[in-house]
Structure formats: C-alpha cells, structure tokens
Amino acid sequence: MKTPVPDYLNHVLSQCNLNDSGALADYIPELANADPNKLALALSTVDGTVYTTGDDDVEFTIQSMSKPFAYALAIQHLGLEKVLQKVGVEPSGEAFNQISLDAKTKLPKNPMINSGAITTHSLIPHDDQISRAEHLRRFLSELAGRELSFDEQVYASELKTAFRNLSIGYMLRTVGVLDEDPVDVVNGYIRQCAIKVTVKDLANITSVLANGGIQAKTGKQLLDRGIVRQVLSVMMTCGMYDAAGDWLSTVGIPAKSGVAGGIIGVLPGQVGIAVFSPKLDEHGNSARGIQIFERLSNDMGLHLMEGTPSAQTIVQRRYSPQQDDSIVIYELVGALQFAEAEMLLRIVQEEPNGNNTIIFDLNNLSLMNDVGRRMLIEGIDRLIEDGHEVVVVDPDYLIEQELTDRGQVMTIYRHLDDFLSKLSGLTKSE
Ligand code: GLU
C-alpha cells in the first residue's frame, strides 16, 4: 500500500494549474522576470515528514514570509514586552506598504505590514560581524535544515526602487520608532526579504511552528512555545494584508504571503503548508496559492474555527478487580485537555468518600496537556483529602512526580500488573 497523500496533492496542484489569473509583481523589477507558470506545493507534518509536488526545487525569494521569523527572533532576543513597545498587533486592513502608523499609539500597527516589519528588523540582534539579515538567514537555515543563501540580484533590484520602503523608514525615524539611520535599516530589511527558499524549505520551516517550536528531526526546541503562539496569532490576524478577514473566513489558518508568490500556512499541532506560484491577485497574494489553500482547507478540514471536537469520552471504563470497590480503576482514553478533564472530574466526584484505592490508568491516553495534568492532579489532591489512596498507572511518564501540588502522595506505577501483582502477593513481574 502506498499512502494516497502525494496523489492527492498532485491532484490539487493539477486542478489549480488551470487558474491563469493574476499578474507578476513588477515594482521589484527582478521579480517581473519570474516564470509565471511555476507552481509548487509542499506539506509537512509535525513529525517532520515533508510531501512535495510540482516545481519543488525552484528557489524564489522569501519576501514578506520572512516577517514572522524576524518577529520571532526579535522576541527571542528582547522579550515580548520590549517588542510590543515598538510594534503593535492590530490588523491594519491596509495595503502591505501603506505609509501609516496607528493613530493612537503612533507605532506601526503590526509586524506583518512593511512599517512594522522594518521596525522588527531593527530589533533583530546584530554585531560588527553578523548583520541582522545574516542573523535571520542563519536562523531560517537552521529551521529549514539546510544552508540558505541570498538572491543578490533581487536584493540589488529592490534596493534601486525602494522609494516607498525608504519613505516608511524615514517616517519611523521621524517619530522615534527607529533610532538609527533608516537607510541602513531598510537596506537590511530588503536583504532579509531576499533570502532564497524552495517550498520544501518553507514546509520544513513551518513544521517547526506547527510543532510548538520543536524541530521534529533533531528534537531541538528552536523557538519557545509562547513565541510560536504569538507569531501564529499575528499571522492569523494580519498575515494576509488587507485580505486577512476574507482569508480567516475561507481558509482559517495562520498564514503569510510574499510578493514573489509564496504563501506559508500553519495549522498548530497538525501541518505546515507552503505553496509557490508567482502571479499575484489585487491584494498582492499568490492567486493560485490562495486557491490551493482554500481547496486544502476544505478537503482536509483544516479551518481553525472548526476546532478539534472533544471525543466526548475520557473514561473508557470504570471497574473493580475485586468486585467490592476496595479498588476502583478508571481506565482513561484519548486526550486529556480542559474539556475532558472537566468531564473526568465530574464523573469521579460521584465516588463516595472512603479509604479505598482509586487508580487512574493512563495507558491509553494519547495526550495530556498542561491544563489536563493540573486538573487531574487537583482532582487527585481532593480524592486524597476525602480519604482515598490514589494510584496512577503512567507508562509514558506524563506525571513528573509522586508528590501532588499540595504535597500529598500518589503512587505511580508504570504497569497496572505491577500494582495488581503486588497486591495479590505475587512477585513483581518485570
Ligand atoms: N520586499 C518586499 C517589500 O518590502 C516584500 C513585500 C511582500 O512580500 O509582500 O516591498
């Protein structure tokens, strides 16, 4: 059996190939030389598997898709609070290169439009040896898992016609958002936009965002979970320029597009997606790229607002091996998040007070998030206070220690049999 995923992606690509709408960006002269027929799609899973189809080895410039990562680096370097003192998080509803500031705060509205991105660029760490753009290139190379390079032609071409971005730079300098030479900062920002990637690189990069900042192949935490959350939130509300509301309702996943024709999207905990097709619609987003994302989101049920419904079941069974309730075992199944933890504690509160043993068997739990863990331990604390002894069967080390938050003791076994055989006086089987 061969997985049907590549066939499906091929099929989507061939259908969207028929769409000939849009036009090449030409305000950066070099981009007008792109081959308008190129089309590529890549999809990555959180375990680091990448499927690609179409022109997946064609390199193009990352352009505005660099903005979320510059933002991530700035937060990693300075902390969120300092970054928020320079750039807001409000959608602007304006074109990407609008020369504007927030009327109230006098700051750029968000890091995904050029005024915010030029400011964010200025917050990336740098020194005499390593420029900010180089710093970002190294970071993106690590995320992509290969050494990326700059497209010197596109960089030079954009520099020659960067009047609008220079105007934004001067505006930012005038109001004190930038405190250094705006020409240098804008040059650095334009260099950041000229990093070359393929859809495969972008899929590798987005897989780290989808996976809470962890690169699956190396197991390295490349970005803090909180930073990933911040970046994805801003992508969700501001990533698609003045089409952000339309995108949220039709596609519904955090995304960022670039003027060279790339779009990246991330569904947290599930997939990263990258497409490339150079012709742009009136908002500056890849026309075929949008169509592909709409199709994938529909077919694969990726819209964030659909949520992941709770399985509505957490207790697989409650049983008593000795028929007398001196030992009661709750066999849990599925994911223990807030909704399931609430359900579990509501069920367990029916246990009459007593000094019997209550066992939570976590063997069939597929996931326990932080709030699920805290609620379970809170429930355990309360059961112990009611007089019960509590045992947890935890083969996957989901619970870190035998002491609860209130310093009470639960006993942890790796296998239920270990507990049961100890009980019946048999020697413990390894
Ligand atoms: N370098 C481009 C600019 O600043 C990026 C714009 C984009 O990709 O949307 O104009």
mmCIF file with all atom_site columns, C-alpha atoms and ligand atoms in Angstrom, residues 27-28 31 61-67 96-97 112 114 117-118 154 158 164-165 189-190 192-194 241 256-261 280 283-285, ligand 1:
data_model
loop_
_atom_site.group_PDB
_atom_site.id
_atom_site.type_symbol
_atom_site.label_atom_id
_atom_site.label_alt_id
_atom_site.label_comp_id
_atom_site.label_asym_id
_atom_site.label_entity_id
_atom_site.label_seq_id
_atom_site.pdbx_PDB_ins_code
_atom_site.Cartn_x
_atom_site.Cartn_y
_atom_site.Cartn_z
_atom_site.occupancy
_atom_site.B_iso_or_equiv
_atom_site.pdbx_formal_charge
_atom_site.auth_seq_id
_atom_site.auth_comp_id
_atom_site.auth_asym_id
_atom_site.auth_atom_id
_atom_site.pdbx_PDB_model_num
ATOM   1  C CA . TYR A 1 27  ? 7.667  47.087 -8.502 1.00 0.00 ? 27  TYR A CA 1
ATOM   2  C CA . ILE A 1 28  ? 10.754 44.995 -7.766 1.00 0.00 ? 28  ILE A CA 1
ATOM   3  C CA . LEU A 1 31  ? 10.503 39.753 -9.870 1.00 0.00 ? 31  LEU A CA 1
ATOM   4  C CA . THR A 1 61  ? 12.801 34.935 -2.553 1.00 0.00 ? 61  THR A CA 1
ATOM   5  C CA . ILE A 1 62  ? 11.075 34.630 0.784  1.00 0.00 ? 62  ILE A CA 1
ATOM   6  C CA . GLN A 1 63  ? 9.991  38.310 0.800  1.00 0.00 ? 63  GLN A CA 1
ATOM   7  C CA . SER A 1 64  ? 7.291  39.004 3.384  1.00 0.00 ? 64  SER A CA 1
ATOM   8  C CA . MET A 1 65  ? 7.245  35.406 4.579  1.00 0.00 ? 65  MET A CA 1
ATOM   9  C CA . SER A 1 66  ? 10.444 36.384 6.425  1.00 0.00 ? 66  SER A CA 1
ATOM   10 C CA . LYS A 1 67  ? 8.437  38.761 8.618  1.00 0.00 ? 67  LYS A CA 1
ATOM   11 C CA . PHE A 1 96  ? 1.266  45.984 2.886  1.00 0.00 ? 96  PHE A CA 1
ATOM   12 C CA . ASN A 1 97  ? 3.297  49.055 2.062  1.00 0.00 ? 97  ASN A CA 1
ATOM   13 C CA . MET A 1 112 ? 3.353  41.855 9.078  1.00 0.00 ? 112 MET A CA 1
ATOM   14 C CA . ASN A 1 114 ? 6.145  46.867 5.970  1.00 0.00 ? 114 ASN A CA 1
ATOM   15 C CA . ALA A 1 117 ? 8.469  44.666 9.568  1.00 0.00 ? 117 ALA A CA 1
ATOM   16 C CA . ILE A 1 118 ? 11.109 47.355 9.039  1.00 0.00 ? 118 ILE A CA 1
ATOM   17 C CA . VAL A 1 154 ? 16.664 40.530 -6.315 1.00 0.00 ? 154 VAL A CA 1
ATOM   18 C CA . GLU A 1 158 ? 14.720 46.082 -4.864 1.00 0.00 ? 158 GLU A CA 1
ATOM   19 C CA . ARG A 1 164 ? 8.355  53.568 -0.684 1.00 0.00 ? 164 ARG A CA 1
ATOM   20 C CA . ASN A 1 165 ? 10.122 51.489 1.960  1.00 0.00 ? 165 ASN A CA 1
ATOM   21 C CA . TYR A 1 189 ? 15.136 44.605 5.730  1.00 0.00 ? 189 TYR A CA 1
ATOM   22 C CA . ILE A 1 190 ? 15.337 44.322 1.946  1.00 0.00 ? 190 ILE A CA 1
ATOM   23 C CA . GLN A 1 192 ? 16.152 39.832 4.748  1.00 0.00 ? 192 GLN A CA 1
ATOM   24 C CA . CYS A 1 193 ? 13.421 39.634 2.073  1.00 0.00 ? 193 CYS A CA 1
ATOM   25 C CA . ALA A 1 194 ? 15.946 38.332 -0.486 1.00 0.00 ? 194 ALA A CA 1
ATOM   26 C CA . TYR A 1 241 ? -2.673 42.060 4.373  1.00 0.00 ? 241 TYR A CA 1
ATOM   27 C CA . LYS A 1 256 ? 1.828  34.717 5.477  1.00 0.00 ? 256 LYS A CA 1
ATOM   28 C CA . SER A 1 257 ? 2.299  35.527 1.847  1.00 0.00 ? 257 SER A CA 1
ATOM   29 C CA . GLY A 1 258 ? 5.252  37.016 -0.014 1.00 0.00 ? 258 GLY A CA 1
ATOM   30 C CA . VAL A 1 259 ? 5.312  39.144 -3.124 1.00 0.00 ? 259 VAL A CA 1
ATOM   31 C CA . ALA A 1 260 ? 7.465  36.614 -5.012 1.00 0.00 ? 260 ALA A CA 1
ATOM   32 C CA . GLY A 1 261 ? 4.451  34.276 -4.977 1.00 0.00 ? 261 GLY A CA 1
ATOM   33 C CA . LEU A 1 280 ? -0.484 37.768 -7.627 1.00 0.00 ? 280 LEU A CA 1
ATOM   34 C CA . HIS A 1 283 ? -4.041 42.164 -2.677 1.00 0.00 ? 283 HIS A CA 1
ATOM   35 C CA . GLY A 1 284 ? -0.520 41.009 -3.550 1.00 0.00 ? 284 GLY A CA 1
ATOM   36 C CA . ASN A 1 285 ? -1.160 37.349 -2.628 1.00 0.00 ? 285 ASN A CA 1
HETATM 37 N N1 . GLU B 2 .   ? 10.400 43.174 -0.031 1.00 0.00 ? 1   GLU B N1 1
HETATM 38 C C1 . GLU B 2 .   ? 9.012  43.424 -0.258 1.00 0.00 ? 1   GLU B C1 1
HETATM 39 C C2 . GLU B 2 .   ? 8.669  44.826 0.171  1.00 0.00 ? 1   GLU B C2 1
HETATM 40 O O1 . GLU B 2 .   ? 9.067  45.240 1.212  1.00 0.00 ? 1   GLU B O1 1
HETATM 41 C C3 . GLU B 2 .   ? 8.171  42.437 0.491  1.00 0.00 ? 1   GLU B C3 1
HETATM 42 C C4 . GLU B 2 .   ? 6.699  42.643 0.275  1.00 0.00 ? 1   GLU B C4 1
HETATM 43 C C5 . GLU B 2 .   ? 5.895  41.393 0.276  1.00 0.00 ? 1   GLU B C5 1
HETATM 44 O O2 . GLU B 2 .   ? 6.411  40.283 0.137  1.00 0.00 ? 1   GLU B O2 1
HETATM 45 O O3 . GLU B 2 .   ? 4.682  41.489 0.392  1.00 0.00 ? 1   GLU B O3 1
HETATM 46 O O4 . GLU B 2 .   ? 8.037  45.563 -0.539 1.00 0.00 ? 1   GLU B O4 1
#
